[in-house]
PDB file of C-alpha atoms in Angstrom:
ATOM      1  CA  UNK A  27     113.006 171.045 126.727  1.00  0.00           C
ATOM      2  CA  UNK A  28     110.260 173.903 127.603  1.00  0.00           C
ATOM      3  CA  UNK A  29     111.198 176.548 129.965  1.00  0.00           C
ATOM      4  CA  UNK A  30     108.711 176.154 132.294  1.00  0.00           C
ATOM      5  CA  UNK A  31     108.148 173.622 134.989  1.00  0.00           C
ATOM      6  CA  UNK A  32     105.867 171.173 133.966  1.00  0.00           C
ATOM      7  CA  UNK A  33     105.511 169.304 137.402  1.00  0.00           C
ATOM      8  CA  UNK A  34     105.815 170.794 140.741  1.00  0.00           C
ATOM      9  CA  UNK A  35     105.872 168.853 144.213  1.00  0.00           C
ATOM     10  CA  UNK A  36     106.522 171.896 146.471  1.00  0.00           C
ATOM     11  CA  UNK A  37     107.315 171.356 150.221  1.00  0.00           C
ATOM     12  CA  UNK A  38     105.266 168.001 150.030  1.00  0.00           C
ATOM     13  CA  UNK A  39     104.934 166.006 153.379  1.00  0.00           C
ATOM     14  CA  UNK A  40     103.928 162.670 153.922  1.00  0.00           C
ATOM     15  CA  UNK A  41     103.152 160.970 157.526  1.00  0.00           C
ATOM     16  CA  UNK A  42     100.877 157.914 158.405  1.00  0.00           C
ATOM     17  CA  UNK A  43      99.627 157.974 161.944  1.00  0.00           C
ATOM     18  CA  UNK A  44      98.809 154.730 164.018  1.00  0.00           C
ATOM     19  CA  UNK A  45      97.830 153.761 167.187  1.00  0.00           C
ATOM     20  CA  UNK A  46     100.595 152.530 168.750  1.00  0.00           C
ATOM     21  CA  UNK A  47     104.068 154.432 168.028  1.00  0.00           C
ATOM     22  CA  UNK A  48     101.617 157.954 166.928  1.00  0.00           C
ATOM     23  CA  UNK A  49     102.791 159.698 163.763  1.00  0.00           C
ATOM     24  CA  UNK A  50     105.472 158.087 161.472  1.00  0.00           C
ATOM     25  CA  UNK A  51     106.966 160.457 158.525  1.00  0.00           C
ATOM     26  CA  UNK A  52     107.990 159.220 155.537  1.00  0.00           C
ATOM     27  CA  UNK A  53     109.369 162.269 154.359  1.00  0.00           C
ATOM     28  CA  UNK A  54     108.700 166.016 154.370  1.00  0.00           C
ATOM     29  CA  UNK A  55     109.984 169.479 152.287  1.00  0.00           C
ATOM     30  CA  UNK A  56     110.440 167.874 149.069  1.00  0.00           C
ATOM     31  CA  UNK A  57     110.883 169.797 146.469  1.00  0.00           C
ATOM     32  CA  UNK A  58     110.998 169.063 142.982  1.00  0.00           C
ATOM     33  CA  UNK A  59     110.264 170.731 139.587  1.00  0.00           C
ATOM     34  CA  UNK A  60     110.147 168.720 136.096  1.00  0.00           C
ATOM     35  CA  UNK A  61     110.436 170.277 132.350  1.00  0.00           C
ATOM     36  CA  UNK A  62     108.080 168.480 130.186  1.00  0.00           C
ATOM     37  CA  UNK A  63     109.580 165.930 128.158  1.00  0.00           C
ATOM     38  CA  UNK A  64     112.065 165.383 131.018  1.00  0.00           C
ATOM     39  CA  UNK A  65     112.661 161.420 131.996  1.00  0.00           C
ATOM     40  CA  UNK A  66     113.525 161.900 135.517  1.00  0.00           C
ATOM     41  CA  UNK A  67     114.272 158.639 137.905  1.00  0.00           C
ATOM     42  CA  UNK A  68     114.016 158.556 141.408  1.00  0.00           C
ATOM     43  CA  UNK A  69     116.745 156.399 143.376  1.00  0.00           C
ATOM     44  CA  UNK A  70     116.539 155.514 146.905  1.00  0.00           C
ATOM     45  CA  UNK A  71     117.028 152.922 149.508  1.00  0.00           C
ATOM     46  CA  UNK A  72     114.034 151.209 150.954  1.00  0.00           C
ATOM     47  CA  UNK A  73     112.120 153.488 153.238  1.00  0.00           C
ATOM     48  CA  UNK A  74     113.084 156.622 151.764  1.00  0.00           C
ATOM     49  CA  UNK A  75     109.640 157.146 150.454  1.00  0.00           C
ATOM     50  CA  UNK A  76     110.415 156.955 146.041  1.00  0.00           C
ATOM     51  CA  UNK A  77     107.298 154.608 145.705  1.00  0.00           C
ATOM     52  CA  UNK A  78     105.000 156.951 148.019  1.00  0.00           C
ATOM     53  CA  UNK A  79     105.975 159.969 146.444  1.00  0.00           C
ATOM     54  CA  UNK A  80     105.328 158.247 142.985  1.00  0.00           C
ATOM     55  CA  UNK A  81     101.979 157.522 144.120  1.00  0.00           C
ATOM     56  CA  UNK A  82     101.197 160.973 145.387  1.00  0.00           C
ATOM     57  CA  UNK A  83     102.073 161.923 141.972  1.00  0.00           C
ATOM     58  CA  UNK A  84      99.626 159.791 140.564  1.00  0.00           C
ATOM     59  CA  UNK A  85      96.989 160.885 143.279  1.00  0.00           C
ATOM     60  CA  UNK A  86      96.854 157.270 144.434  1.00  0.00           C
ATOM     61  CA  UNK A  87      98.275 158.460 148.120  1.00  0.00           C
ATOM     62  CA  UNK A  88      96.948 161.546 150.070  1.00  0.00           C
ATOM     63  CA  UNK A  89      99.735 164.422 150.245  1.00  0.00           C
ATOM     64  CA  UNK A  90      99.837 165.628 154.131  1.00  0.00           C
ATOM     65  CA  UNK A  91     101.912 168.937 153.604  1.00  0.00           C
ATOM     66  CA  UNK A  92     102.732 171.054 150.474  1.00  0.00           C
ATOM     67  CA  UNK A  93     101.087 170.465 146.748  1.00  0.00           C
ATOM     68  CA  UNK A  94     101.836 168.690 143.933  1.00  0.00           C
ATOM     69  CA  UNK A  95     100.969 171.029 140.606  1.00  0.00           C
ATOM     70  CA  UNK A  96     100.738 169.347 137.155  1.00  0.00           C
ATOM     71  CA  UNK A  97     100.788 172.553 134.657  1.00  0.00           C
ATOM     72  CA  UNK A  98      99.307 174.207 137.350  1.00  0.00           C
ATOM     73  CA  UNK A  99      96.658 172.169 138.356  1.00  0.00           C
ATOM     74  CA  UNK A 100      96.640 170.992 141.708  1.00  0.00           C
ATOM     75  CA  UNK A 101      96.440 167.165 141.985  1.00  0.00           C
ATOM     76  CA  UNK A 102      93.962 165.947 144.567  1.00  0.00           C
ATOM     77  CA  UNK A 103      93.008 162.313 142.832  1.00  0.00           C
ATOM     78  CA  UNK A 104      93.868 160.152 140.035  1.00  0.00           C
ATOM     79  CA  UNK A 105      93.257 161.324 136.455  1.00  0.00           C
ATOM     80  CA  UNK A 106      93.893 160.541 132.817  1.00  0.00           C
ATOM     81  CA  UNK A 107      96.584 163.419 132.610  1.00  0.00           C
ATOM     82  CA  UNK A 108      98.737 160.634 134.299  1.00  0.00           C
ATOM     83  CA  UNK A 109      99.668 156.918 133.323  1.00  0.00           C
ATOM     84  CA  UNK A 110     101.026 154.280 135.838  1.00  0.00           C
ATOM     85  CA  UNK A 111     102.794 151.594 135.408  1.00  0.00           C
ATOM     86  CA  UNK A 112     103.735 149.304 138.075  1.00  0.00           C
ATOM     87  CA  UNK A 113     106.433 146.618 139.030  1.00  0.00           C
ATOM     88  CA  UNK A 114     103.490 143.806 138.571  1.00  0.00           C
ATOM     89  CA  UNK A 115     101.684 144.476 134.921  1.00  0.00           C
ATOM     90  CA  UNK A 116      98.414 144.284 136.766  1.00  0.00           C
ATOM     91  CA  UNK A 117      96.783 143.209 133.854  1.00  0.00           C
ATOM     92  CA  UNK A 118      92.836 141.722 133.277  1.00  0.00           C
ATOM     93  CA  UNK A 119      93.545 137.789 133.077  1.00  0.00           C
ATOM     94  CA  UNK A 120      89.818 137.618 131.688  1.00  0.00           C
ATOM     95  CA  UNK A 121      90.605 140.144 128.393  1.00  0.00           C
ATOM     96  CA  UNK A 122      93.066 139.581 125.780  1.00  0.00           C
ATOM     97  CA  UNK A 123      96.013 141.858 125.411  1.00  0.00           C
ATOM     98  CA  UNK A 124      94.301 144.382 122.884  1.00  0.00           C
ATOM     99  CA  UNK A 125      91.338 144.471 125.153  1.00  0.00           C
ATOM    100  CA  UNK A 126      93.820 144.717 128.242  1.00  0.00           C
ATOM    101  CA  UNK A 127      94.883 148.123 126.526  1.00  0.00           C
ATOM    102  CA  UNK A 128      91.330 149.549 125.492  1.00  0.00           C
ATOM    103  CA  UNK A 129      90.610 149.068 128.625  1.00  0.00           C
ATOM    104  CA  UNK A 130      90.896 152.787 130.288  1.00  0.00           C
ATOM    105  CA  UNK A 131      89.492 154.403 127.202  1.00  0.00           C
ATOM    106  CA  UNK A 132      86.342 152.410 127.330  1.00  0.00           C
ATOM    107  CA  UNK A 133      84.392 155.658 128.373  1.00  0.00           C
ATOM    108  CA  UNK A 134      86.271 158.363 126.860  1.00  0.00           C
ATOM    109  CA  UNK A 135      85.946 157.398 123.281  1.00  0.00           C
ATOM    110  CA  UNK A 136      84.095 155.316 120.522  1.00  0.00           C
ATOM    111  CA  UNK A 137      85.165 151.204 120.726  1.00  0.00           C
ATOM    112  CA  UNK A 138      86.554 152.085 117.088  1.00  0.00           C
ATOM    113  CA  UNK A 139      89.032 154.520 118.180  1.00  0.00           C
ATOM    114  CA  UNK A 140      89.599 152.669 121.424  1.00  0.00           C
ATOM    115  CA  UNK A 141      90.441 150.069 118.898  1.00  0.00           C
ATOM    116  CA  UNK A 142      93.032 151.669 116.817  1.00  0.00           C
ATOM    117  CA  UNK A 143      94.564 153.439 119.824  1.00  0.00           C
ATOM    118  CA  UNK A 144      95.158 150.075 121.246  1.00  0.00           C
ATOM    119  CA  UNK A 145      96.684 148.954 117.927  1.00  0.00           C
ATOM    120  CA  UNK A 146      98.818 151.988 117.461  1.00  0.00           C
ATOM    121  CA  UNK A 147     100.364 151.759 121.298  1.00  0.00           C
ATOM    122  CA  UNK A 148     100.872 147.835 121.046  1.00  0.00           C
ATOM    123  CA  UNK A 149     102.977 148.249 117.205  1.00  0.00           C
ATOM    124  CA  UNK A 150     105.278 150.428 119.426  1.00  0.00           C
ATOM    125  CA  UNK A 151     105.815 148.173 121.759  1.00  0.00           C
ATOM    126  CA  UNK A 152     106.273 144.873 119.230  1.00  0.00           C
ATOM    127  CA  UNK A 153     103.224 142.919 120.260  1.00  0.00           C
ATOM    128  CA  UNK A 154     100.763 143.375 117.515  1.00  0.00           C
ATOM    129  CA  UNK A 155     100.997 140.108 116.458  1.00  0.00           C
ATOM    130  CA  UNK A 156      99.860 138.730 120.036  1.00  0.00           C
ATOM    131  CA  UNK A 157      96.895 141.247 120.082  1.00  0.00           C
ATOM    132  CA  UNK A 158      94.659 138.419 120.585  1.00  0.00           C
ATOM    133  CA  UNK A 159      96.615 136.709 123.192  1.00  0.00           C
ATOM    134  CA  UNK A 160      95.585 136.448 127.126  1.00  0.00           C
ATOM    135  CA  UNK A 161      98.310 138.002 129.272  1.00  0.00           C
ATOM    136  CA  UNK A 162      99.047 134.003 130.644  1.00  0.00           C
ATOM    137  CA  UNK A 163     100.307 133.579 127.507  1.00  0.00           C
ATOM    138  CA  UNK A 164     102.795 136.089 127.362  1.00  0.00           C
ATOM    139  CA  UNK A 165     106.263 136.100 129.321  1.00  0.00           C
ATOM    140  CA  UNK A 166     106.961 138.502 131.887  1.00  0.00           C
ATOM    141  CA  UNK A 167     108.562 141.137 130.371  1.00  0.00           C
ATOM    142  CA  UNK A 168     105.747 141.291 127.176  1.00  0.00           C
ATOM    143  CA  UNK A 169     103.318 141.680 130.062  1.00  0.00           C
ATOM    144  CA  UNK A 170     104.951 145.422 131.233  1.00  0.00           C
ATOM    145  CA  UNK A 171     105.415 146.165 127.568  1.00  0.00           C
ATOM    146  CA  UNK A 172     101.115 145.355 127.222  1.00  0.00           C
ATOM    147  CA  UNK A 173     101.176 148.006 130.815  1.00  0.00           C
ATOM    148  CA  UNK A 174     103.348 150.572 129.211  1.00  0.00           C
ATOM    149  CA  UNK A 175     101.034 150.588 125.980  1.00  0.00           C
ATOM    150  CA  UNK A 176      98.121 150.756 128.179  1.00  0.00           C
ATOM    151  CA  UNK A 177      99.725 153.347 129.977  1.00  0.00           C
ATOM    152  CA  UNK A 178     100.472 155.543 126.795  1.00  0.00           C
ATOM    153  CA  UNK A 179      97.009 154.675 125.088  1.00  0.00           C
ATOM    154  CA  UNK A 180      95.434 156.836 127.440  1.00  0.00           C
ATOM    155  CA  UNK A 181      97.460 160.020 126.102  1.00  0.00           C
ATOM    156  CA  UNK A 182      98.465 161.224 129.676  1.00  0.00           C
ATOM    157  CA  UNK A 183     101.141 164.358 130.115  1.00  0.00           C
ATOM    158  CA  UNK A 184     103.342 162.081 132.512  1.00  0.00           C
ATOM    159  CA  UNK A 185     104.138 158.503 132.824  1.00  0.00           C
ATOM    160  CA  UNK A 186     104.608 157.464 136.232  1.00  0.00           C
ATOM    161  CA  UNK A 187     106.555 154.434 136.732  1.00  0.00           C
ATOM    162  CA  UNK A 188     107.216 151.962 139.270  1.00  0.00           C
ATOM    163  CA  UNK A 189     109.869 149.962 139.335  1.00  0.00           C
ATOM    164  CA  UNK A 190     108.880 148.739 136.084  1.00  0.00           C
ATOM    165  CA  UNK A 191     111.539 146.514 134.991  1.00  0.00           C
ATOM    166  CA  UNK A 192     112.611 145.100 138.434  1.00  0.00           C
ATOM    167  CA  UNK A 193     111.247 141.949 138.371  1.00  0.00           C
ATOM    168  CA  UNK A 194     112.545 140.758 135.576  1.00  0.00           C
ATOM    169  CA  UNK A 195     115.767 139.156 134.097  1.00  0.00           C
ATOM    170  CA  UNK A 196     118.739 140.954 132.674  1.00  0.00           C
ATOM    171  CA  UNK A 197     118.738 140.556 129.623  1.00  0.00           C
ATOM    172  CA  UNK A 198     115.043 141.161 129.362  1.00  0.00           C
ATOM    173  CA  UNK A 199     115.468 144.434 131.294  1.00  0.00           C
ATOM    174  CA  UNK A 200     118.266 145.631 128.750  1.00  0.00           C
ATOM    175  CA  UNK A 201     115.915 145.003 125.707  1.00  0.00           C
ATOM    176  CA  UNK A 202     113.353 146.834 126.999  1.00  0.00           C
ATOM    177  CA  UNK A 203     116.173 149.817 128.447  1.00  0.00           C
ATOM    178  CA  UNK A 204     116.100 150.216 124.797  1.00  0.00           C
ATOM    179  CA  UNK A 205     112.443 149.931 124.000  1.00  0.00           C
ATOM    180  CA  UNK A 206     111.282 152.670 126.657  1.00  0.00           C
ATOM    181  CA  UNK A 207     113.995 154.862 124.717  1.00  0.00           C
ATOM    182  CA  UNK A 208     112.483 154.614 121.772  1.00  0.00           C
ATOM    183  CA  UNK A 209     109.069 155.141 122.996  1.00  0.00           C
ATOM    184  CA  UNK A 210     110.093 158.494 125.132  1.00  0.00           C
ATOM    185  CA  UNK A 211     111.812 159.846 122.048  1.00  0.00           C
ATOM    186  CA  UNK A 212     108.875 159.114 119.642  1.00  0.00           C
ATOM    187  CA  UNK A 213     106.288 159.931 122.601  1.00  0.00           C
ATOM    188  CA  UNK A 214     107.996 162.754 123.724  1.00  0.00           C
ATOM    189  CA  UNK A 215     106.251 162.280 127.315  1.00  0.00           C
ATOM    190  CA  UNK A 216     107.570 163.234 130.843  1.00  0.00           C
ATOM    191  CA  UNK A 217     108.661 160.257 132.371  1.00  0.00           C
ATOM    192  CA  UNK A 218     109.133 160.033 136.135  1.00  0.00           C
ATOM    193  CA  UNK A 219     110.753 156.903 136.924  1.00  0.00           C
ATOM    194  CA  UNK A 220     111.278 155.214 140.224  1.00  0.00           C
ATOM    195  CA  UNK A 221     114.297 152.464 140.885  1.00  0.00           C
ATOM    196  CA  UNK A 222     116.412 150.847 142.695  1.00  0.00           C
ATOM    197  CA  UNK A 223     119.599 150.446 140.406  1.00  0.00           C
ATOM    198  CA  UNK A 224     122.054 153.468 139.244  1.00  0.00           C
ATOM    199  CA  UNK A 225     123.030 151.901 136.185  1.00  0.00           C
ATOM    200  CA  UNK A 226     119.426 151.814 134.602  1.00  0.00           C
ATOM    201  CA  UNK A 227     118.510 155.330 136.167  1.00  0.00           C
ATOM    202  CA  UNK A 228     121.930 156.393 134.799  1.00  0.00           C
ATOM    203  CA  UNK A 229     120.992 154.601 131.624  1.00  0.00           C
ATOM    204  CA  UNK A 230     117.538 156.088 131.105  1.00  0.00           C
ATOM    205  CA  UNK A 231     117.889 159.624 132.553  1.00  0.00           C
ATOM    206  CA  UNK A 232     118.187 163.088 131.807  1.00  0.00           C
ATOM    207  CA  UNK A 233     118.143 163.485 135.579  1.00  0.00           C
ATOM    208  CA  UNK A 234     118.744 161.328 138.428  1.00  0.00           C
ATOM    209  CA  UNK A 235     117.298 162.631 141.668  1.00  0.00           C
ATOM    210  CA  UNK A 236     118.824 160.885 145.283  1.00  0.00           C
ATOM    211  CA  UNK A 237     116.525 160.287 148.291  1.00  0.00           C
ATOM    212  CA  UNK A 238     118.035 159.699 151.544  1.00  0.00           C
ATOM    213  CA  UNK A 239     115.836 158.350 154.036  1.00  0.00           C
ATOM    214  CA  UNK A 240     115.521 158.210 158.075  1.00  0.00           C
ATOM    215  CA  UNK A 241     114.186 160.864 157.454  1.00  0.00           C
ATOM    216  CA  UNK A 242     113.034 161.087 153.276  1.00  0.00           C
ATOM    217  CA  UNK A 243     114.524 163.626 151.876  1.00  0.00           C
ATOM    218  CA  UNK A 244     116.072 164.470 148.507  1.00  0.00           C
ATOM    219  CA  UNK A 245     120.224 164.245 149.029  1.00  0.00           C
ATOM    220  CA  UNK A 246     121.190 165.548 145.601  1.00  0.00           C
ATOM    221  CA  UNK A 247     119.850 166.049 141.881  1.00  0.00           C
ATOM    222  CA  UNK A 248     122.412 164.948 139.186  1.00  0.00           C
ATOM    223  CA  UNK A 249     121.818 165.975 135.207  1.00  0.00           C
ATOM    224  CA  UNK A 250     123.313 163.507 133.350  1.00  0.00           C
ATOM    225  CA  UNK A 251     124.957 165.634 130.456  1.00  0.00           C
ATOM    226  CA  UNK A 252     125.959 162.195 128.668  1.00  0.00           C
ATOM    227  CA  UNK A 253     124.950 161.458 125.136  1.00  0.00           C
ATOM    228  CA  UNK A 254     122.724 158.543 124.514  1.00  0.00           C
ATOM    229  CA  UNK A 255     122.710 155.612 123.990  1.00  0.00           C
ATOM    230  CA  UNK A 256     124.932 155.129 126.793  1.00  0.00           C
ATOM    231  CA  UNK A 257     127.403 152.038 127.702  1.00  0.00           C
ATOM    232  CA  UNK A 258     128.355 150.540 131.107  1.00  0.00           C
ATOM    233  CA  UNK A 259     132.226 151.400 130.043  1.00  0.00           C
ATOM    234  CA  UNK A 260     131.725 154.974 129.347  1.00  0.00           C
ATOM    235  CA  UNK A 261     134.357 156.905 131.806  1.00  0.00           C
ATOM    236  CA  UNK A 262     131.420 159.416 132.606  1.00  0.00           C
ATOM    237  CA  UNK A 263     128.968 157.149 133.031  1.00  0.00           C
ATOM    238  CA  UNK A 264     131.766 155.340 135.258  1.00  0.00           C
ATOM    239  CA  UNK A 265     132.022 158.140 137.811  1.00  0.00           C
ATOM    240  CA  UNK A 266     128.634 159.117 137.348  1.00  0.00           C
ATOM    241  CA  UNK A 267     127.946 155.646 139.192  1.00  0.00           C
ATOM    242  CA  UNK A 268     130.569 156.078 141.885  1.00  0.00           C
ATOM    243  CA  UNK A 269     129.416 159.520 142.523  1.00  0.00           C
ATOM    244  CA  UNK A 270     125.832 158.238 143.139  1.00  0.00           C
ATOM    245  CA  UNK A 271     127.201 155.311 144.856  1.00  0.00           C
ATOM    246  CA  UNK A 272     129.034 157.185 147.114  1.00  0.00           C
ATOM    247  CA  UNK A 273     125.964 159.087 148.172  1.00  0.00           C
ATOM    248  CA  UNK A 274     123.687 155.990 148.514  1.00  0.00           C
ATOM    249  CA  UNK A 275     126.292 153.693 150.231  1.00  0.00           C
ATOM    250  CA  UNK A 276     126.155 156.469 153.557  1.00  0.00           C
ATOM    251  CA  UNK A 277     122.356 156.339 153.637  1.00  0.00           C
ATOM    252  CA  UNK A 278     121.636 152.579 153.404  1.00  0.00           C
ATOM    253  CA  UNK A 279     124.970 151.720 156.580  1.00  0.00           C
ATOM    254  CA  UNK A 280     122.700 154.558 158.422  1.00  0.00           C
ATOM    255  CA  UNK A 281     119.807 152.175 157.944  1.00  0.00           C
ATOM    256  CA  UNK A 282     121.781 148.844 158.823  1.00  0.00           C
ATOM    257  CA  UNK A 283     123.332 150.495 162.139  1.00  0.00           C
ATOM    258  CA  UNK A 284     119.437 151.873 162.766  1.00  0.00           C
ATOM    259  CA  UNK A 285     117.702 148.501 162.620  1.00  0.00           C
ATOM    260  CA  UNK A 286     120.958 146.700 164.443  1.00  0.00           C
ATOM    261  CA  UNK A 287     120.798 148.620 167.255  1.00  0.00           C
ATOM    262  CA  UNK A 288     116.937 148.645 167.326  1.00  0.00           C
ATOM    263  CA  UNK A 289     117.537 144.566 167.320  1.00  0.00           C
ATOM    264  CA  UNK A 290     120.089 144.665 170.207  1.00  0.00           C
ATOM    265  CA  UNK A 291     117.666 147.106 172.080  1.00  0.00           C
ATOM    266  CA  UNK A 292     114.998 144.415 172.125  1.00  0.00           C
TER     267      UNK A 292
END
């Protein structure tokens, strides 16, 4: 891990304004700073603001307070320095899955190296043999591993992700627990990683940052000093999950007693 931050979102804001109830904030002073090679998740309940801050990250979302530095570059708008993945694969039905991957290198580089770029990203993520497939063909959970090799074909410093494995099955999301660990350790990217569940971020993490929410805010920052790979039964990974529990269960009965009494108001 290097010394100095890698990513910095320092004192960011974010509010939407509409016409009716004025301005709404999602969340304001966050601050947090990332090594480079750290894999960071962000867990939340819904509202808190994980997927908007994600987004600001990846330029997608305007910031309305505060800056967001990537090796001290200011980020203002999308850019190659960062890959996305989503919960959805959001895939090209029309292209096959080697083309799917090309895809965002089409005017960067030559189609040849485009090519073998494609071809190196999809052998680390199993599917070289279904290069020539269309993503209809493919189950749900080979579609994110085509997104994640699309992702990582376009060399960025940080990959952003979504809740990437939460619409799938179990068992699917275990396997590819295991494939993403693999591909961080031989990639040696940042990975900032948004989700709903402790036990994967707990899984997958060096860190494990909280948000609270009415209003967004971080509510603690956990390093998770336990060597990988890590099981369910672990003792530390045991009160690791009560501790974050603990923290989580507070802010989402603040958000059930909110929209109660905002029902019984009506």
């Amino acid at each position: 891990m290097g010394d100095d931050m890698f990513l910095e979102v320092n004192d960011v804001g974010k509010s939407f304004h509409d016409n009716q109830s004025g301005s709404f904030h999602v969340f304001s002073n966050i601050d947090l700073s990332i090594e480079q090679n750290q894999f960071v998740s962000i867990l939340g309940p819904s509202g808190c603001g994980k997927s908007t801050l994600l987004s600001m990250v990846a330029g997608l979302e305007s910031i309305s307070e505060g800056t967001i530095t990537l090796e001290d570059s200011t980020i203002k708008q999308p850019g190659p320095d960062r890959g996305m993945v989503f919960q959805e694969p959001s895939l090209f039905p029309w292209l096959n899955v080697e083309e799917n991957v090309m895809f965002p290198l089409k005017n960067s580089t030559s189609k040849q190296e485009a090519k073998e770029r494609a071809n190196t990203f999809l052998q680390m993520v199993h599917l070289s043999r279904f290069k020539h497939h269309y993503t209809h063909e493919l189950s749900g959970g080979m579609q994110q591993r085509v997104a994640i090799a699309r992702a990582l074909a376009m060399d960025p410093k940080v990959l952003l992700m979504d809740e990437p494995f939460g619409a799938l099955d179990e068992q699917t999301r275990h396997i590819l627990h295991d494939e993403l660990m693999k591909i961080w350790q031989e990639t040696q990217k940042t990975i900032l990683f948004v989700t709903h569940s402790i036990q994967e971020a707990i899984k997958l993490s060096d860190r494990v940052v909280v948000m609270g929410t009415r209003p967004g805010r971080i509510i603690a920052d956990f390093n998770i000093d336990v060597p990988r790979p890590r099981e369910r039964d672990d003792a530390d990974v045991i009160q690791l999950e009560k501790d974050v529990m603990g923290l989580l269960e507070g802010e989402i009965n603040k958000v059930l007693k909110e929209e109660l009494s905002y029902e019984h108001s009506d």
